[in-house]
Amino acid sequence: DTGVSQDPRHKITKRGQNVTFRCDPISEHNRLYWYRQTLGQGPEFLTYFQNEAQLEKSRLLSDRFSAERPKGSFSTLEIQRTEQGDSAMYLCASIPVSLNTEAFFGQGTRLTVV
Amino acid sequence: QKEVEQNSGPLSVPEGAIASLNCTYSDRGSQSFFWYRQYSGKSPELIMFIYSNGDKEDGRFTAQLNKASQYVSLLIRDSQPSDSATYLCAVNPSGTYKYIFGTGTRLKVLA
């Protein structure tokens, strides 16, 4: 257990529904990342926050995806109008503010869109 | 050209042998390099990180970095069946705090 908590661990939803995932990082970690991973691929960067500020967002992220970190603590990732192509593992990672530090990953949320 | 490239494998080695995993990256200004291990259905866990050219050893693992050639490698000595997993290379490109991952190399250690 890295100390990064994600909820839920699994989510099955029907196409077109909205889903929201939560990530609780390690408390003293300022930086929080969201990644998406599909079978046979490495984690794909989605977005990251430093404290409550969203500093970078992948160009691959469509308008259906939104992430927040309102108080610089936990973060949520929402996917609106889910599509089958959204089925993946969604990983959250947190890092202390200093650069060159490992990212601590949560256990992930596995999303299946049916 | 992908930002971080790895051979997807599988790489099969007999138990007790040395496994050699390679990774190349495109951004010459990259500063930080990480090797993660990922078991099937689990999240990535860090094995090693390296910032400077040369070798860095930690137990059975050695990371090697060559910035001029833009590659980083991971050697696993005395490979064990429990080392069977996917090994992900991650790079922190210049000018950003994001981490870019390769597709991973699947390692199989045969007992």
PDB file of C-alpha atoms in Angstrom:
ATOM      1  CA  ASP A   1       0.000   0.000   0.000  1.00  0.00           C
ATOM      2  CA  THR A   2       1.582   3.258  -1.184  1.00  0.00           C
ATOM      3  CA  GLY A   3      -0.762   5.498   0.764  1.00  0.00           C
ATOM      4  CA  VAL A   4      -2.556   6.733  -2.351  1.00  0.00           C
ATOM      5  CA  SER A   5      -6.195   5.672  -2.226  1.00  0.00           C
ATOM      6  CA  GLN A   6      -8.584   5.415  -5.158  1.00  0.00           C
ATOM      7  CA  ASP A   7     -12.300   4.810  -5.108  1.00  0.00           C
ATOM      8  CA  PRO A   8     -14.042   2.870  -6.469  1.00  0.00           C
ATOM      9  CA  ARG A   9     -11.707   0.039  -7.412  1.00  0.00           C
ATOM     10  CA  HIS A  10     -14.070  -1.190 -10.105  1.00  0.00           C
ATOM     11  CA  LYS A  11     -16.869   0.502 -12.005  1.00  0.00           C
ATOM     12  CA  ILE A  12     -19.168  -0.940 -14.622  1.00  0.00           C
ATOM     13  CA  THR A  13     -21.356   1.550 -16.397  1.00  0.00           C
ATOM     14  CA  LYS A  14     -23.591   1.727 -19.417  1.00  0.00           C
ATOM     15  CA  ARG A  15     -22.540   3.725 -22.419  1.00  0.00           C
ATOM     16  CA  GLY A  16     -23.692   7.297 -22.150  1.00  0.00           C
ATOM     17  CA  GLN A  17     -23.640   7.445 -18.363  1.00  0.00           C
ATOM     18  CA  ASN A  18     -21.415   9.767 -16.348  1.00  0.00           C
ATOM     19  CA  VAL A  19     -18.874   8.413 -13.901  1.00  0.00           C
ATOM     20  CA  THR A  20     -16.717  10.028 -11.233  1.00  0.00           C
ATOM     21  CA  PHE A  21     -13.598   8.655  -9.626  1.00  0.00           C
ATOM     22  CA  ARG A  22     -11.864   9.864  -6.498  1.00  0.00           C
ATOM     23  CA  CYS A  23      -8.203   9.916  -5.533  1.00  0.00           C
ATOM     24  CA  ASP A  24      -6.804  10.659  -2.080  1.00  0.00           C
ATOM     25  CA  PRO A  25      -3.065  11.296  -2.364  1.00  0.00           C
ATOM     26  CA  ILE A  26      -0.425  11.019   0.321  1.00  0.00           C
ATOM     27  CA  SER A  27      -1.191  13.997   2.534  1.00  0.00           C
ATOM     28  CA  GLU A  28       2.054  15.934   2.159  1.00  0.00           C
ATOM     29  CA  HIS A  29       2.253  15.451  -1.608  1.00  0.00           C
ATOM     30  CA  ASN A  30       1.534  18.631  -3.540  1.00  0.00           C
ATOM     31  CA  ARG A  31       1.457  17.166  -7.005  1.00  0.00           C
ATOM     32  CA  LEU A  32      -1.254  14.785  -8.196  1.00  0.00           C
ATOM     33  CA  TYR A  33      -1.457  13.003 -11.540  1.00  0.00           C
ATOM     34  CA  TRP A  34      -4.104  11.106 -13.431  1.00  0.00           C
ATOM     35  CA  TYR A  35      -3.144   8.428 -15.946  1.00  0.00           C
ATOM     36  CA  ARG A  36      -5.134   6.006 -18.067  1.00  0.00           C
ATOM     37  CA  GLN A  37      -3.875   2.555 -18.942  1.00  0.00           C
ATOM     38  CA  THR A  38      -5.308   0.067 -21.415  1.00  0.00           C
ATOM     39  CA  LEU A  39      -4.279  -3.552 -21.823  1.00  0.00           C
ATOM     40  CA  GLY A  40      -0.773  -3.948 -23.192  1.00  0.00           C
ATOM     41  CA  GLN A  41       0.011  -0.256 -23.003  1.00  0.00           C
ATOM     42  CA  GLY A  42       1.900   1.909 -20.576  1.00  0.00           C
ATOM     43  CA  PRO A  43       0.139   4.533 -18.466  1.00  0.00           C
ATOM     44  CA  GLU A  44      -0.962   7.468 -20.597  1.00  0.00           C
ATOM     45  CA  PHE A  45      -0.769  10.928 -19.052  1.00  0.00           C
ATOM     46  CA  LEU A  46      -4.107  12.709 -18.652  1.00  0.00           C
ATOM     47  CA  THR A  47      -3.528  15.682 -16.355  1.00  0.00           C
ATOM     48  CA  TYR A  48      -1.763  16.873 -13.243  1.00  0.00           C
ATOM     49  CA  PHE A  49      -2.290  19.305 -10.411  1.00  0.00           C
ATOM     50  CA  GLN A  50       0.029  21.201  -8.169  1.00  0.00           C
ATOM     51  CA  ASN A  51      -2.021  21.882  -5.079  1.00  0.00           C
ATOM     52  CA  GLU A  52      -5.413  22.986  -6.461  1.00  0.00           C
ATOM     53  CA  ALA A  53      -4.088  24.294  -9.782  1.00  0.00           C
ATOM     54  CA  GLN A  54      -4.453  22.122 -12.862  1.00  0.00           C
ATOM     55  CA  LEU A  55      -1.171  22.829 -14.609  1.00  0.00           C
ATOM     56  CA  GLU A  56      -1.240  20.554 -17.616  1.00  0.00           C
ATOM     57  CA  LYS A  57      -3.823  18.586 -19.510  1.00  0.00           C
ATOM     58  CA  SER A  58      -3.195  16.100 -22.284  1.00  0.00           C
ATOM     59  CA  ARG A  59      -4.319  17.059 -25.769  1.00  0.00           C
ATOM     60  CA  LEU A  60      -5.743  13.554 -25.973  1.00  0.00           C
ATOM     61  CA  LEU A  61      -8.231  14.384 -23.259  1.00  0.00           C
ATOM     62  CA  SER A  62     -11.573  15.165 -24.788  1.00  0.00           C
ATOM     63  CA  ASP A  63     -14.052  17.673 -23.414  1.00  0.00           C
ATOM     64  CA  ARG A  64     -15.930  14.787 -21.827  1.00  0.00           C
ATOM     65  CA  PHE A  65     -13.174  14.481 -19.229  1.00  0.00           C
ATOM     66  CA  SER A  66     -12.780  16.899 -16.357  1.00  0.00           C
ATOM     67  CA  ALA A  67     -10.678  16.787 -13.234  1.00  0.00           C
ATOM     68  CA  GLU A  68     -10.714  18.846 -10.086  1.00  0.00           C
ATOM     69  CA  ARG A  69      -8.708  19.196  -6.931  1.00  0.00           C
ATOM     70  CA  PRO A  70     -10.726  21.803  -5.074  1.00  0.00           C
ATOM     71  CA  LYS A  71      -8.739  22.177  -1.871  1.00  0.00           C
ATOM     72  CA  GLY A  72      -5.437  20.794  -2.971  1.00  0.00           C
ATOM     73  CA  SER A  73      -6.116  17.496  -1.249  1.00  0.00           C
ATOM     74  CA  PHE A  74      -8.272  14.822  -2.909  1.00  0.00           C
ATOM     75  CA  SER A  75      -9.042  14.913  -6.617  1.00  0.00           C
ATOM     76  CA  THR A  76     -11.927  13.748  -8.768  1.00  0.00           C
ATOM     77  CA  LEU A  77     -11.951  12.686 -12.395  1.00  0.00           C
ATOM     78  CA  GLU A  78     -15.297  12.787 -14.168  1.00  0.00           C
ATOM     79  CA  ILE A  79     -16.090  11.248 -17.518  1.00  0.00           C
ATOM     80  CA  GLN A  80     -19.314  12.387 -19.112  1.00  0.00           C
ATOM     81  CA  ARG A  81     -21.278  10.421 -21.699  1.00  0.00           C
ATOM     82  CA  THR A  82     -18.997   7.413 -21.417  1.00  0.00           C
ATOM     83  CA  GLU A  83     -18.015   5.471 -24.523  1.00  0.00           C
ATOM     84  CA  GLN A  84     -16.736   1.921 -24.839  1.00  0.00           C
ATOM     85  CA  GLY A  85     -13.316   3.310 -25.683  1.00  0.00           C
ATOM     86  CA  ASP A  86     -13.147   4.806 -22.197  1.00  0.00           C
ATOM     87  CA  SER A  87     -12.822   1.321 -20.714  1.00  0.00           C
ATOM     88  CA  ALA A  88      -9.438   1.298 -19.017  1.00  0.00           C
ATOM     89  CA  MET A  89      -7.631   1.426 -15.717  1.00  0.00           C
ATOM     90  CA  TYR A  90      -7.510   4.952 -14.345  1.00  0.00           C
ATOM     91  CA  LEU A  91      -4.481   5.514 -12.169  1.00  0.00           C
ATOM     92  CA  CYS A  92      -3.775   8.307  -9.744  1.00  0.00           C
ATOM     93  CA  ALA A  93      -0.284   9.147  -8.530  1.00  0.00           C
ATOM     94  CA  SER A  94       1.072  11.681  -6.089  1.00  0.00           C
ATOM     95  CA  ILE A  95       4.514  13.237  -5.688  1.00  0.00           C
ATOM     96  CA  PRO A  96       6.090  15.693  -3.272  1.00  0.00           C
ATOM     97  CA  VAL A  97       6.759  19.098  -4.781  1.00  0.00           C
ATOM     98  CA  SER A  98      10.464  18.501  -5.330  1.00  0.00           C
ATOM     99  CA  LEU A  99      11.344  17.347  -8.830  1.00  0.00           C
ATOM    100  CA  ASN A 100      13.036  14.071  -9.604  1.00  0.00           C
ATOM    101  CA  THR A 101      10.955  12.101  -7.187  1.00  0.00           C
ATOM    102  CA  GLU A 102       9.125   8.879  -7.792  1.00  0.00           C
ATOM    103  CA  ALA A 103       5.416   8.887  -8.402  1.00  0.00           C
ATOM    104  CA  PHE A 104       3.439   6.819  -5.888  1.00  0.00           C
ATOM    105  CA  PHE A 105       0.525   5.123  -7.594  1.00  0.00           C
ATOM    106  CA  GLY A 106      -2.814   4.166  -6.164  1.00  0.00           C
ATOM    107  CA  GLN A 107      -4.395   0.806  -6.933  1.00  0.00           C
ATOM    108  CA  GLY A 108      -6.387   2.275  -9.777  1.00  0.00           C
ATOM    109  CA  THR A 109     -10.027   2.284 -10.794  1.00  0.00           C
ATOM    110  CA  ARG A 110     -10.945  -0.198 -13.491  1.00  0.00           C
ATOM    111  CA  LEU A 111     -13.729   1.169 -15.666  1.00  0.00           C
ATOM    112  CA  THR A 112     -15.776  -1.062 -17.933  1.00  0.00           C
ATOM    113  CA  VAL A 113     -18.263   0.603 -20.261  1.00  0.00           C
ATOM    114  CA  VAL A 114     -20.883  -1.795 -21.598  1.00  0.00           C
TER     115      VAL A 114
ATOM    116  CA  GLN B   1       8.562   8.780 -33.056  1.00  0.00           C
ATOM    117  CA  LYS B   2       7.229   7.876 -29.636  1.00  0.00           C
ATOM    118  CA  GLU B   3       8.594   9.831 -26.712  1.00  0.00           C
ATOM    119  CA  VAL B   4       9.601   6.698 -24.803  1.00  0.00           C
ATOM    120  CA  GLU B   5      10.131   3.418 -26.601  1.00  0.00           C
ATOM    121  CA  GLN B   6      10.472  -0.083 -25.254  1.00  0.00           C
ATOM    122  CA  ASN B   7      10.391  -3.502 -26.851  1.00  0.00           C
ATOM    123  CA  SER B   8       7.102  -5.061 -25.774  1.00  0.00           C
ATOM    124  CA  GLY B   9       8.573  -8.559 -25.521  1.00  0.00           C
ATOM    125  CA  PRO B  10       7.992 -11.012 -24.074  1.00  0.00           C
ATOM    126  CA  LEU B  11      11.571 -11.383 -22.991  1.00  0.00           C
ATOM    127  CA  SER B  12      12.139 -14.871 -21.653  1.00  0.00           C
ATOM    128  CA  VAL B  13      15.149 -15.722 -19.507  1.00  0.00           C
ATOM    129  CA  PRO B  14      15.945 -18.796 -17.433  1.00  0.00           C
ATOM    130  CA  GLU B  15      15.975 -18.546 -13.664  1.00  0.00           C
ATOM    131  CA  GLY B  16      19.315 -17.264 -12.403  1.00  0.00           C
ATOM    132  CA  ALA B  17      20.198 -15.467 -15.632  1.00  0.00           C
ATOM    133  CA  ILE B  18      20.598 -11.741 -16.223  1.00  0.00           C
ATOM    134  CA  ALA B  19      17.623  -9.965 -17.770  1.00  0.00           C
ATOM    135  CA  SER B  20      18.405  -6.840 -19.771  1.00  0.00           C
ATOM    136  CA  LEU B  21      15.639  -4.349 -20.474  1.00  0.00           C
ATOM    137  CA  ASN B  22      16.126  -1.319 -22.682  1.00  0.00           C
ATOM    138  CA  CYS B  23      14.406   2.001 -23.203  1.00  0.00           C
ATOM    139  CA  THR B  24      15.067   4.918 -25.534  1.00  0.00           C
ATOM    140  CA  TYR B  25      13.649   8.423 -25.258  1.00  0.00           C
ATOM    141  CA  SER B  26      13.316  11.299 -27.657  1.00  0.00           C
ATOM    142  CA  ASP B  27      13.679  14.420 -25.511  1.00  0.00           C
ATOM    143  CA  ARG B  28      17.404  15.090 -25.155  1.00  0.00           C
ATOM    144  CA  GLY B  29      16.768  17.452 -22.247  1.00  0.00           C
ATOM    145  CA  SER B  30      15.102  14.822 -20.075  1.00  0.00           C
ATOM    146  CA  GLN B  31      16.466  14.813 -16.554  1.00  0.00           C
ATOM    147  CA  SER B  32      14.872  11.982 -14.599  1.00  0.00           C
ATOM    148  CA  PHE B  33      14.409   8.354 -15.486  1.00  0.00           C
ATOM    149  CA  PHE B  34      12.439   5.692 -13.676  1.00  0.00           C
ATOM    150  CA  TRP B  35      11.884   1.966 -13.882  1.00  0.00           C
ATOM    151  CA  TYR B  36       8.584   0.616 -12.614  1.00  0.00           C
ATOM    152  CA  ARG B  37       7.456  -2.968 -12.276  1.00  0.00           C
ATOM    153  CA  GLN B  38       3.834  -3.840 -12.874  1.00  0.00           C
ATOM    154  CA  TYR B  39       2.257  -7.189 -12.125  1.00  0.00           C
ATOM    155  CA  SER B  40      -0.834  -8.117 -14.056  1.00  0.00           C
ATOM    156  CA  GLY B  41      -3.878  -6.259 -12.757  1.00  0.00           C
ATOM    157  CA  LYS B  42      -1.817  -4.198 -10.316  1.00  0.00           C
ATOM    158  CA  SER B  43      -0.540  -0.633 -10.352  1.00  0.00           C
ATOM    159  CA  PRO B  44       3.081   0.262 -11.147  1.00  0.00           C
ATOM    160  CA  GLU B  45       5.638   0.193  -8.347  1.00  0.00           C
ATOM    161  CA  LEU B  46       8.993   1.900  -8.491  1.00  0.00           C
ATOM    162  CA  ILE B  47      12.132  -0.219  -8.782  1.00  0.00           C
ATOM    163  CA  MET B  48      14.762   2.444  -9.403  1.00  0.00           C
ATOM    164  CA  PHE B  49      15.343   5.958 -10.576  1.00  0.00           C
ATOM    165  CA  ILE B  50      18.466   7.441 -12.118  1.00  0.00           C
ATOM    166  CA  TYR B  51      19.469  11.004 -12.976  1.00  0.00           C
ATOM    167  CA  SER B  52      23.160  10.878 -13.852  1.00  0.00           C
ATOM    168  CA  ASN B  53      25.037   9.128 -16.613  1.00  0.00           C
ATOM    169  CA  GLY B  54      26.472   5.809 -15.612  1.00  0.00           C
ATOM    170  CA  ASP B  55      25.295   2.936 -13.485  1.00  0.00           C
ATOM    171  CA  LYS B  56      23.234   2.810 -10.327  1.00  0.00           C
ATOM    172  CA  GLU B  57      22.957  -0.422  -8.414  1.00  0.00           C
ATOM    173  CA  ASP B  58      20.360  -1.507  -5.883  1.00  0.00           C
ATOM    174  CA  GLY B  59      20.502  -5.133  -4.854  1.00  0.00           C
ATOM    175  CA  ARG B  60      19.922  -7.322  -7.913  1.00  0.00           C
ATOM    176  CA  PHE B  61      18.958  -4.317 -10.035  1.00  0.00           C
ATOM    177  CA  THR B  62      21.250  -2.003 -11.981  1.00  0.00           C
ATOM    178  CA  ALA B  63      20.036   0.985 -13.949  1.00  0.00           C
ATOM    179  CA  GLN B  64      22.253   2.368 -16.681  1.00  0.00           C
ATOM    180  CA  LEU B  65      21.850   5.791 -18.253  1.00  0.00           C
ATOM    181  CA  ASN B  66      23.503   7.140 -21.380  1.00  0.00           C
ATOM    182  CA  LYS B  67      22.186  10.626 -22.101  1.00  0.00           C
ATOM    183  CA  ALA B  68      24.307  11.078 -25.225  1.00  0.00           C
ATOM    184  CA  SER B  69      22.683   8.034 -26.802  1.00  0.00           C
ATOM    185  CA  GLN B  70      19.344   8.708 -25.110  1.00  0.00           C
ATOM    186  CA  TYR B  71      18.831   5.307 -23.651  1.00  0.00           C
ATOM    187  CA  VAL B  72      18.331   3.860 -20.228  1.00  0.00           C
ATOM    188  CA  SER B  73      18.484   0.204 -19.334  1.00  0.00           C
ATOM    189  CA  LEU B  74      17.679  -2.056 -16.421  1.00  0.00           C
ATOM    190  CA  LEU B  75      19.642  -5.183 -15.597  1.00  0.00           C
ATOM    191  CA  ILE B  76      18.192  -7.797 -13.286  1.00  0.00           C
ATOM    192  CA  ARG B  77      20.770 -10.241 -11.969  1.00  0.00           C
ATOM    193  CA  ASP B  78      19.915 -13.713 -10.717  1.00  0.00           C
ATOM    194  CA  SER B  79      16.436 -13.453 -12.192  1.00  0.00           C
ATOM    195  CA  GLN B  80      13.679 -15.149 -10.218  1.00  0.00           C
ATOM    196  CA  PRO B  81      10.243 -16.356 -11.366  1.00  0.00           C
ATOM    197  CA  SER B  82       8.800 -13.653  -9.084  1.00  0.00           C
ATOM    198  CA  ASP B  83      10.467 -11.064 -11.339  1.00  0.00           C
ATOM    199  CA  SER B  84       8.054 -12.041 -14.097  1.00  0.00           C
ATOM    200  CA  ALA B  85       6.118  -8.844 -14.753  1.00  0.00           C
ATOM    201  CA  THR B  86       5.920  -5.892 -17.115  1.00  0.00           C
ATOM    202  CA  TYR B  87       8.699  -3.346 -16.694  1.00  0.00           C
ATOM    203  CA  LEU B  88       7.831   0.229 -17.501  1.00  0.00           C
ATOM    204  CA  CYS B  89      10.338   2.913 -18.320  1.00  0.00           C
ATOM    205  CA  ALA B  90       9.272   6.466 -17.432  1.00  0.00           C
ATOM    206  CA  VAL B  91      10.929   9.736 -18.344  1.00  0.00           C
ATOM    207  CA  ASN B  92      10.445  13.270 -17.117  1.00  0.00           C
ATOM    208  CA  PRO B  93      10.944  15.449 -20.218  1.00  0.00           C
ATOM    209  CA  SER B  94      12.402  18.921 -19.967  1.00  0.00           C
ATOM    210  CA  GLY B  95      10.056  21.794 -19.304  1.00  0.00           C
ATOM    211  CA  THR B  96       7.287  19.725 -17.772  1.00  0.00           C
ATOM    212  CA  TYR B  97       6.499  17.885 -14.581  1.00  0.00           C
ATOM    213  CA  LYS B  98       4.651  15.064 -16.296  1.00  0.00           C
ATOM    214  CA  TYR B  99       6.048  11.568 -16.556  1.00  0.00           C
ATOM    215  CA  ILE B 100       5.943   9.811 -19.901  1.00  0.00           C
ATOM    216  CA  PHE B 101       5.798   6.024 -19.864  1.00  0.00           C
ATOM    217  CA  GLY B 102       6.823   3.512 -22.463  1.00  0.00           C
ATOM    218  CA  THR B 103       4.559   0.630 -23.385  1.00  0.00           C
ATOM    219  CA  GLY B 104       6.510  -1.695 -21.107  1.00  0.00           C
ATOM    220  CA  THR B 105       8.481  -4.888 -21.661  1.00  0.00           C
ATOM    221  CA  ARG B 106       6.963  -8.141 -20.476  1.00  0.00           C
ATOM    222  CA  LEU B 107       9.555 -10.295 -18.743  1.00  0.00           C
ATOM    223  CA  LYS B 108       9.132 -14.016 -18.190  1.00  0.00           C
ATOM    224  CA  VAL B 109      11.580 -15.811 -15.931  1.00  0.00           C
ATOM    225  CA  LEU B 110      11.414 -19.522 -16.559  1.00  0.00           C
ATOM    226  CA  ALA B 111      11.907 -21.854 -13.607  1.00  0.00           C
TER     227      ALA B 111
END
